[in-house]
Amino acid sequence: MGSLSGKNAVVTGSTSGIGLAYARAFAGAGANVVINGFGAPEDIEKERTKIESDFGVKAVYSPADMTKPAEIAEMIALGEKSFGSVDILVNNAGIQFVSPIEEFPIEKWDQIIAINLSSAFHAIRAAIPGMKKKGWGRIINTASAHSLVASPFKSAYVSAKHGIAGLTKTVALEVATSKITCNCISPGYVWTPLVEKQIPDTMKARNLTRDQVINDVLLHAQPTKEFVTSEQVAALALFLCGDDAAQITGTNLSIDGGWTAE
Ligand code: NAD
């Protein structure tokens, strides 16, 4: 019996990177999971069945687009219909775009605010009634070191991540007496497709080579000079789901190799 046996989790943006690591960590602890995100259907189906066969839990896939409030509500309803409840919600889907603000495409601003911030509002709004009914819940938002500090050329991302830190505190206070906790995790740089994809634009925006971006921009921010791993982030989320974390709520937990200590 895993520590999360009998619990059911929804993890947004879990077809890749940190989200997939959360889903696999929860499943490894015995939870059923709803995975979500984009990708080739055959790759998603492979990850879904792998979760079921590796861990002996149920995994279902929600194709909900995090820019669409109605689809987000359907994703929560799918979890409740498939498993009976959604006990753990992780708002993790996110995208990045790197550009000076005066050239920042307006549609990219709107898309980042929708996916990285508003989707969490919609999912939390839909999941809380069920958690209150069950008298237990865990809400975890993937924020970022960029919820605490800024970097140039990431205006939408930094704004959304500061926003998610505020949303986390607000929700934590609203559900404080309902045995539901709400926290955010703020990783530094984790080597995932999201980081890899921003390297070309950062090279352009800062006039640097690929190696210079990795060593002088990304790892420059992290005193340990090492990337965080998705598995380390997932292990922290797993701890937040346990009874030992019942009094941890409204916090913003850094896992950033010392970045925001500077
Ligand atoms: P990733 O690109 O590997 O994964 C992002 C996930 O979000 C994918 O599953 C993708 O399909 C999904 N997604 C994107 N747009 C979506 C949409 N409209 N609807 C539904 N799903 C959508 O990136 P990652 O690095 O694993 O990022 C996950 C989270 O971690 C993001 O919120 C990101 O901001 C945050 N984060 C990442 C880092 C890092 O260094 N990688 C650092 C701090 C915070």
XYZ file of C-alpha atoms and ligand atoms in Angstrom:
306
model
C 0.000 0.000 0.000
C 1.518 3.298 -1.097
C 1.124 6.476 0.936
C -1.419 7.756 -1.612
C -3.447 4.550 -2.060
C -7.096 5.420 -2.511
C -6.257 8.973 -3.590
C -6.819 10.417 -7.044
C -4.749 13.144 -8.669
C -5.099 15.484 -11.625
C -1.833 16.866 -12.996
C -2.054 19.475 -15.750
C 0.704 19.555 -18.356
C 1.829 16.039 -17.499
C 2.682 14.681 -20.934
C 6.228 15.974 -20.486
C 8.870 17.282 -18.100
C 8.023 18.114 -14.493
C 4.324 17.246 -14.886
C 5.095 13.721 -16.036
C 7.442 13.313 -13.067
C 4.650 14.419 -10.675
C 2.194 11.967 -12.264
C 4.677 9.093 -12.015
C 5.589 9.972 -8.416
C 1.939 10.044 -7.322
C 1.210 6.806 -9.198
C 4.289 5.260 -7.576
C 2.738 6.103 -4.211
C -0.518 4.393 -5.237
C -2.671 7.246 -6.558
C -4.769 7.059 -9.702
C -3.926 9.915 -12.042
C -5.475 12.058 -14.727
C -2.742 13.129 -17.088
C -3.146 16.121 -19.373
C -1.211 18.042 -21.982
C -0.328 18.081 -25.635
C 1.761 15.728 -27.730
C 1.541 12.955 -30.295
C -1.433 10.711 -29.355
C 0.704 7.552 -29.564
C 3.340 9.029 -27.207
C 0.672 10.087 -24.700
C -0.968 6.662 -24.832
C 2.453 5.064 -24.249
C 3.065 7.192 -21.145
C -0.482 6.526 -19.871
C -0.232 2.743 -20.192
C 3.315 2.789 -18.783
C 2.017 4.509 -15.630
C -0.651 1.802 -15.278
C 1.745 -1.102 -15.865
C 4.653 0.314 -13.828
C 2.564 1.135 -10.775
C -0.684 -0.887 -10.943
C -2.917 2.209 -10.729
C -5.437 3.691 -13.140
C -4.420 6.526 -15.445
C -6.760 8.437 -17.736
C -5.935 11.163 -20.223
C -7.706 14.512 -20.458
C -6.989 16.473 -23.647
C -8.182 19.729 -22.015
C -6.573 22.864 -23.422
C -5.557 25.061 -20.490
C -6.600 28.186 -22.399
C -10.234 26.969 -22.351
C -12.147 27.274 -19.045
C -14.915 24.843 -20.108
C -12.358 22.157 -20.987
C -10.604 22.665 -17.633
C -13.916 22.076 -15.813
C -14.415 18.934 -17.954
C -10.955 17.681 -16.906
C -11.886 17.902 -13.216
C -15.252 16.257 -13.965
C -13.426 13.445 -15.810
C -11.319 12.767 -12.708
C -14.387 12.730 -10.478
C -16.307 10.479 -12.888
C -13.406 8.065 -13.484
C -12.197 7.701 -9.892
C -14.965 9.073 -7.643
C -13.001 12.144 -6.512
C -10.137 14.498 -7.233
C -8.107 14.663 -4.015
C -4.895 16.128 -5.405
C -4.733 18.855 -8.024
C -1.437 19.978 -9.489
C -1.559 23.039 -11.722
C 1.587 22.629 -13.714
C 0.958 23.322 -17.424
C 3.085 26.187 -18.586
C 4.797 27.749 -21.558
C 7.549 30.331 -21.944
C 8.232 33.092 -24.446
C 11.361 35.251 -24.488
C 11.317 38.706 -26.085
C 11.937 42.362 -25.258
C 8.647 43.850 -24.020
C 8.268 46.361 -26.852
C 8.280 43.474 -29.361
C 6.439 40.963 -27.154
C 3.543 39.562 -29.252
C 0.217 40.498 -27.646
C -1.234 37.035 -28.328
C 1.757 35.434 -26.537
C 1.093 37.596 -23.459
C -2.573 36.490 -23.456
C -1.643 32.837 -24.000
C 0.920 32.767 -21.185
C -1.411 34.462 -18.714
C -4.158 31.975 -19.696
C -2.031 28.797 -19.457
C 0.376 29.693 -16.644
C -2.076 31.585 -14.393
C -5.786 31.595 -15.275
C -5.930 27.817 -15.840
C -5.008 27.296 -12.179
C -7.889 29.546 -11.108
C -10.334 27.581 -13.268
C -9.096 24.170 -12.101
C -9.033 25.121 -8.408
C -12.505 26.648 -8.695
C -13.822 23.384 -10.164
C -11.977 21.025 -7.780
C -12.620 22.622 -4.391
C -16.294 21.614 -3.989
C -15.345 17.911 -4.300
C -12.393 18.283 -1.907
C -14.616 20.030 0.653
C -17.170 17.239 0.365
C -14.449 14.665 1.084
C -12.866 16.776 3.807
C -9.353 16.401 2.361
C -7.413 17.987 -0.443
C -4.008 18.993 -1.712
C -3.517 21.739 -4.279
C -0.022 22.293 -5.605
C 0.856 24.949 -8.162
C 4.115 24.860 -10.079
C 5.341 28.421 -9.773
C 9.016 29.200 -10.448
C 11.979 31.133 -9.119
C 10.359 33.700 -11.400
C 7.501 33.966 -8.870
C 10.035 35.629 -6.553
C 12.519 37.391 -8.825
C 12.511 38.593 -12.430
C 14.707 38.136 -15.475
C 14.625 40.456 -18.474
C 12.660 39.466 -21.613
C 10.187 37.237 -19.747
C 7.497 39.810 -18.900
C 4.465 37.524 -19.330
C 6.024 34.512 -17.608
C 7.284 36.496 -14.608
C 3.905 38.228 -14.266
C 2.001 34.933 -14.417
C 4.322 33.263 -11.907
C 4.100 36.164 -9.440
C 0.335 35.886 -9.912
C 0.273 32.178 -9.120
C 2.132 32.824 -5.869
C -0.611 35.286 -4.869
C -3.386 32.912 -5.944
C -1.783 30.170 -3.840
C -1.862 32.285 -0.672
C -5.433 33.403 -1.273
C -6.747 29.875 -1.846
C -4.824 28.566 1.185
C -6.595 31.084 3.427
C -10.023 30.367 1.939
C -9.793 26.591 2.532
C -7.666 26.638 5.683
C -10.322 25.050 7.905
C -11.398 22.448 5.317
C -8.339 20.165 5.599
C -7.235 21.314 2.164
C -3.756 22.772 1.691
C -2.590 24.928 -1.188
C 1.086 25.554 -1.844
C 3.347 26.418 -4.709
C 6.696 24.952 -5.645
C 9.245 27.253 -7.211
C 11.924 25.418 -9.153
C 14.984 27.064 -10.594
C 16.106 25.737 -13.956
C 15.025 22.152 -14.568
C 16.295 20.547 -17.766
C 13.014 19.940 -19.657
C 11.754 20.732 -23.182
C 10.513 24.117 -21.846
C 14.083 25.179 -21.033
C 15.599 23.651 -24.143
C 13.112 25.478 -26.402
C 13.931 28.938 -25.018
C 17.647 28.659 -25.763
C 17.466 29.834 -29.427
C 15.396 32.939 -28.527
C 17.657 33.748 -25.601
C 20.668 33.407 -27.923
C 18.988 35.957 -30.210
C 17.758 38.337 -27.489
C 21.137 38.428 -25.740
C 23.426 37.805 -28.738
C 25.040 34.730 -27.168
C 26.059 31.202 -28.212
C 24.194 28.116 -26.980
C 26.936 27.261 -24.455
C 26.970 30.845 -23.213
C 23.185 30.724 -22.650
C 23.459 27.458 -20.685
C 26.456 28.442 -18.562
C 26.282 32.247 -18.341
C 22.488 32.808 -18.266
C 20.788 29.665 -16.984
C 23.318 28.098 -14.623
C 24.684 31.548 -13.797
C 21.473 32.040 -11.800
C 22.028 28.868 -9.762
C 24.820 28.955 -7.191
C 25.028 25.128 -7.203
C 25.772 25.296 -10.982
C 23.537 22.292 -11.487
C 20.096 21.899 -13.011
C 17.265 20.802 -10.712
C 15.756 17.456 -11.776
C 12.064 16.834 -12.423
C 12.228 13.924 -9.972
C 13.454 16.217 -7.175
C 10.514 18.562 -7.794
C 8.104 15.608 -7.800
C 9.521 14.301 -4.509
C 8.745 17.652 -2.879
C 5.181 17.492 -4.227
C 4.808 13.987 -2.838
C 5.903 15.232 0.586
C 3.280 18.014 0.387
C 0.598 15.360 -0.181
C 1.456 13.527 3.035
C 0.089 13.925 6.560
C 3.407 15.422 7.715
C 2.653 18.396 5.458
C -0.875 18.996 6.754
C 0.175 22.285 8.382
C 2.155 23.521 5.388
C -0.178 25.798 3.484
C 0.039 29.084 1.628
C 3.783 28.700 1.171
C 6.068 29.130 -1.801
C 8.732 26.424 -1.599
C 11.938 27.108 -3.495
C 13.923 24.279 -5.085
C 16.376 26.369 -7.046
C 19.994 25.535 -6.155
C 20.206 28.736 -4.113
C 19.093 31.095 -6.913
C 16.685 33.213 -4.837
C 18.996 33.290 -1.804
C 21.207 35.770 -3.660
P 7.390 21.106 -20.547
O 7.366 21.935 -21.795
O 8.234 19.883 -20.500
O 5.913 20.701 -20.126
C 4.833 21.583 -20.226
C 3.553 20.781 -20.232
O 2.450 21.685 -20.369
C 3.459 19.797 -21.406
O 2.818 18.625 -20.973
C 2.591 20.550 -22.400
O 1.902 19.710 -23.311
C 1.636 21.227 -21.439
N 0.895 22.337 -22.032
C 1.374 23.416 -22.702
N 0.353 24.178 -23.131
C -0.783 23.574 -22.722
C -2.165 23.873 -22.866
N -2.608 24.959 -23.524
N -3.063 23.014 -22.325
C -2.650 21.891 -21.680
N -1.364 21.564 -21.512
C -0.448 22.401 -22.033
O 7.806 22.132 -19.401
P 8.258 21.943 -17.879
O 9.589 22.567 -17.767
O 8.028 20.572 -17.382
O 7.232 22.950 -17.197
C 6.211 22.564 -16.309
C 5.933 23.707 -15.353
O 7.108 23.973 -14.591
C 5.570 25.023 -16.048
O 4.531 25.675 -15.321
C 6.848 25.824 -15.948
O 6.615 27.207 -15.966
C 7.369 25.357 -14.608
N 8.793 25.582 -14.391
C 9.720 25.011 -15.204
C 11.052 25.264 -14.958
C 12.130 24.680 -15.808
O 13.272 25.103 -15.678
N 11.846 23.715 -16.659
C 11.440 26.085 -13.894
C 10.462 26.644 -13.098
C 9.140 26.385 -13.351
